[in-house]
Amino acid sequence: MRRVVFNQKGGVGKSTITCNLAAINAVEGRKTLVIDLDIQANSTQYLLGKKVAESEKTIAHFFKDCLSLSLFGGNNSGLENIIVETPFPNLYVIPSHSDLESLQSRLEARMKNFKLREALEKLTGFDDVYLDTPPVLNFYSQSALIAADKCLIPFDCDSFSREALYMLMQTIAEIKADHNQKLDIEGIIVNQFQKQANLPQQLVEALVAEGLPVLGTMISPSVKVRESHSASQPLVHFVPKHKLTDEFKALYAEIHKS
Ligand SMILES: Nc1ncnc2c1ncn2[C@@H]1O[C@H](COP(=O)(O)OP(=O)(O)O)[C@@H](O)[C@H]1O
Ligand SMILES: [Mg+2]
């Protein structure tokens, strides 16, 4: 299964959710690949403890290869050679790189936004792939939405985010209609949900009343998220018995129950 975690708003929890669900998936014994498509490289940092050095393997190498067409045998852009092992069993990452920025306009001009999907279809040996995206609908987030089977949408209980949510659902529907019929919205994940406060409750109730696919498991705010980012250890490894880890496990179970 290929999942993309996307919302064009920054700071809603895309990287946190990508890495923590992927880490739980790996603990469940499934070989898991995270692909970091955000130039900020937060998932890369979270899983590897560093942003990668210039010479190392990154997703930018893959996209550069996509631009260097060989007349003899086409281009040989694959993902196998840029996969990096994390310290956690069964969990692998393709790191992001700042070169993504300068590559973007050429990739767009040459319509390379199906290349990631083609490469993932050829990739063997992984049970599941999680795609982390930048906080904008650009070439890379489009490539991820075209490559994925399911889309998870983090939502941060802010009324501006609610308006943006409708645009986002529209964008995903359009990509599904035009480019990727397999793409389904798996659910909206309410992150940093404050149970005691009125406004977040009302916002979530309104979304549910409008028929939006809000997942039942909501993620609480906790300092453990920041601490686990700093420690470069997903919660299931950093604080295996913490309430927040249980919430992520419950979210994982909810997504996988069907
Ligand atoms: N449930 C949470 N509780 C506390 N802090 C959180 C939570 N989820 C995310 N954060 C913090 O919010 C910030 C943005 O999260 P991040 O996952 O990087 O979002 P995005 O990838 O959408 O930009 C990070 O500093 C992260 O530590
Ligand atoms: Mg992020």
mmCIF file of N, CA and C and ligand atoms in Angstrom, residues 7 9-17 38 40 42 132-133 135 154 191-193 219-227 229 244 248, ligand 1:
data_model
loop_
_atom_site.group_PDB
_atom_site.id
_atom_site.type_symbol
_atom_site.label_atom_id
_atom_site.label_comp_id
_atom_site.label_asym_id
_atom_site.label_seq_id
_atom_site.Cartn_x
_atom_site.Cartn_y
_atom_site.Cartn_z
ATOM 1 N N ASN A 7 -1.250 17.971 3.166
ATOM 2 C CA ASN A 7 -2.087 19.147 3.420
ATOM 3 C C ASN A 7 -1.206 20.312 3.008
ATOM 4 N N LYS A 9 -1.078 23.116 4.062
ATOM 5 C CA LYS A 9 -0.689 23.960 5.189
ATOM 6 C C LYS A 9 0.527 23.345 5.896
ATOM 7 N N GLY A 10 1.457 24.199 6.297
ATOM 8 C CA GLY A 10 2.622 23.721 7.037
ATOM 9 C C GLY A 10 2.284 23.582 8.512
ATOM 10 N N GLY A 11 3.047 22.784 9.199
ATOM 11 C CA GLY A 11 2.926 22.674 10.650
ATOM 12 C C GLY A 11 1.702 21.931 11.151
ATOM 13 N N VAL A 12 1.005 21.220 10.272
ATOM 14 C CA VAL A 12 -0.203 20.502 10.717
ATOM 15 C C VAL A 12 0.115 19.084 11.208
ATOM 16 N N GLY A 13 1.341 18.643 10.978
ATOM 17 C CA GLY A 13 1.724 17.317 11.481
ATOM 18 C C GLY A 13 1.992 16.281 10.395
ATOM 19 N N LYS A 14 2.215 16.728 9.162
ATOM 20 C CA LYS A 14 2.463 15.760 8.072
ATOM 21 C C LYS A 14 3.665 14.857 8.383
ATOM 22 N N SER A 15 4.781 15.484 8.693
ATOM 23 C CA SER A 15 6.002 14.686 8.888
ATOM 24 C C SER A 15 5.888 13.826 10.138
ATOM 25 N N THR A 16 5.291 14.390 11.183
ATOM 26 C CA THR A 16 5.102 13.641 12.435
ATOM 27 C C THR A 16 4.245 12.407 12.184
ATOM 28 N N ILE A 17 3.157 12.597 11.464
ATOM 29 C CA ILE A 17 2.229 11.487 11.215
ATOM 30 C C ILE A 17 2.854 10.463 10.267
ATOM 31 N N ASP A 38 9.800 16.689 0.959
ATOM 32 C CA ASP A 38 9.811 18.084 1.403
ATOM 33 C C ASP A 38 11.250 18.551 1.552
ATOM 34 N N GLN A 40 12.396 20.722 3.274
ATOM 35 C CA GLN A 40 12.782 20.962 4.673
ATOM 36 C C GLN A 40 13.361 19.715 5.338
ATOM 37 N N ASN A 42 12.313 17.284 7.129
ATOM 38 C CA ASN A 42 12.021 16.962 8.529
ATOM 39 C C ASN A 42 11.913 15.462 8.776
ATOM 40 N N ASP A 132 5.959 11.589 2.417
ATOM 41 C CA ASP A 132 5.802 12.874 3.112
ATOM 42 C C ASP A 132 5.952 13.991 2.078
ATOM 43 N N THR A 133 5.128 15.013 2.223
ATOM 44 C CA THR A 133 5.024 16.042 1.182
ATOM 45 C C THR A 133 5.356 17.438 1.709
ATOM 46 N N PRO A 135 4.557 21.569 2.164
ATOM 47 C CA PRO A 135 3.292 22.246 2.487
ATOM 48 C C PRO A 135 2.803 23.123 1.334
ATOM 49 N N PRO A 154 -3.781 15.496 7.469
ATOM 50 C CA PRO A 154 -3.742 16.019 8.835
ATOM 51 C C PRO A 154 -4.476 17.357 8.912
ATOM 52 N N ASN A 191 -5.167 16.483 14.446
ATOM 53 C CA ASN A 191 -3.918 16.497 15.224
ATOM 54 C C ASN A 191 -3.949 17.644 16.217
ATOM 55 N N GLN A 192 -3.229 17.457 17.307
ATOM 56 C CA GLN A 192 -3.160 18.446 18.393
ATOM 57 C C GLN A 192 -4.563 18.807 18.862
ATOM 58 N N PHE A 193 -5.392 17.791 19.029
ATOM 59 C CA PHE A 193 -6.787 17.992 19.413
ATOM 60 C C PHE A 193 -6.883 18.192 20.929
ATOM 61 N N ILE A 219 -5.299 12.892 17.683
ATOM 62 C CA ILE A 219 -3.981 12.928 18.322
ATOM 63 C C ILE A 219 -3.899 14.153 19.243
ATOM 64 N N SER A 220 -3.541 13.911 20.480
ATOM 65 C CA SER A 220 -3.445 15.000 21.460
ATOM 66 C C SER A 220 -2.163 15.806 21.259
ATOM 67 N N PRO A 221 -2.175 17.048 21.767
ATOM 68 C CA PRO A 221 -0.907 17.785 21.791
ATOM 69 C C PRO A 221 -0.034 17.221 22.909
ATOM 70 N N SER A 222 1.242 17.085 22.644
ATOM 71 C CA SER A 222 2.146 16.600 23.692
ATOM 72 C C SER A 222 3.567 17.046 23.409
ATOM 73 N N VAL A 223 4.277 17.402 24.470
ATOM 74 C CA VAL A 223 5.692 17.784 24.304
ATOM 75 C C VAL A 223 6.518 16.593 23.822
ATOM 76 N N LYS A 224 5.988 15.402 23.973
ATOM 77 C CA LYS A 224 6.737 14.208 23.557
ATOM 78 C C LYS A 224 6.991 14.205 22.050
ATOM 79 N N VAL A 225 6.112 14.888 21.293
ATOM 80 C CA VAL A 225 6.326 14.929 19.840
ATOM 81 C C VAL A 225 7.641 15.661 19.541
ATOM 82 N N ARG A 226 7.772 16.848 20.090
ATOM 83 C CA ARG A 226 8.991 17.623 19.864
ATOM 84 C C ARG A 226 10.221 16.886 20.397
ATOM 85 N N GLU A 227 10.050 16.296 21.577
ATOM 86 C CA GLU A 227 11.182 15.557 22.166
ATOM 87 C C GLU A 227 11.589 14.381 21.278
ATOM 88 N N HIS A 229 11.164 14.177 18.051
ATOM 89 C CA HIS A 229 11.847 14.752 16.874
ATOM 90 C C HIS A 229 13.312 15.040 17.234
ATOM 91 N N LEU A 244 0.458 9.094 24.059
ATOM 92 C CA LEU A 244 0.486 9.562 22.671
ATOM 93 C C LEU A 244 0.844 8.416 21.704
ATOM 94 N N PHE A 248 -1.305 6.980 18.502
ATOM 95 C CA PHE A 248 -0.821 6.671 17.140
ATOM 96 C C PHE A 248 -1.089 5.205 16.785
HETATM 97 N N1 LIG B 1 0.454 16.136 18.428
HETATM 98 C C1 LIG B 1 1.411 17.066 18.550
HETATM 99 N N2 LIG B 1 1.719 17.601 19.772
HETATM 100 C C2 LIG B 1 2.683 18.532 19.900
HETATM 101 N N3 LIG B 1 3.410 19.011 18.898
HETATM 102 C C3 LIG B 1 3.159 18.529 17.657
HETATM 103 C C4 LIG B 1 2.165 17.539 17.411
HETATM 104 N N4 LIG B 1 2.141 17.263 16.084
HETATM 105 C C5 LIG B 1 3.098 18.044 15.525
HETATM 106 N N5 LIG B 1 3.712 18.802 16.466
HETATM 107 C C6 LIG B 1 4.787 19.787 16.267
HETATM 108 O O1 LIG B 1 4.344 20.724 15.316
HETATM 109 C C7 LIG B 1 5.385 21.047 14.421
HETATM 110 C C8 LIG B 1 4.934 20.754 12.996
HETATM 111 O O2 LIG B 1 4.781 19.343 12.836
HETATM 112 P P1 LIG B 1 5.237 18.642 11.480
HETATM 113 O O3 LIG B 1 4.945 17.199 11.627
HETATM 114 O O4 LIG B 1 6.632 19.039 11.147
HETATM 115 O O5 LIG B 1 4.202 19.325 10.482
HETATM 116 P P2 LIG B 1 4.273 19.484 8.871
HETATM 117 O O6 LIG B 1 5.085 18.346 8.365
HETATM 118 O O7 LIG B 1 2.847 19.439 8.439
HETATM 119 O O8 LIG B 1 4.893 20.821 8.599
HETATM 120 C C9 LIG B 1 6.602 20.265 14.843
HETATM 121 O O9 LIG B 1 7.444 21.093 15.599
HETATM 122 C C10 LIG B 1 6.051 19.143 15.688
HETATM 123 O O10 LIG B 1 6.950 18.772 16.696
#
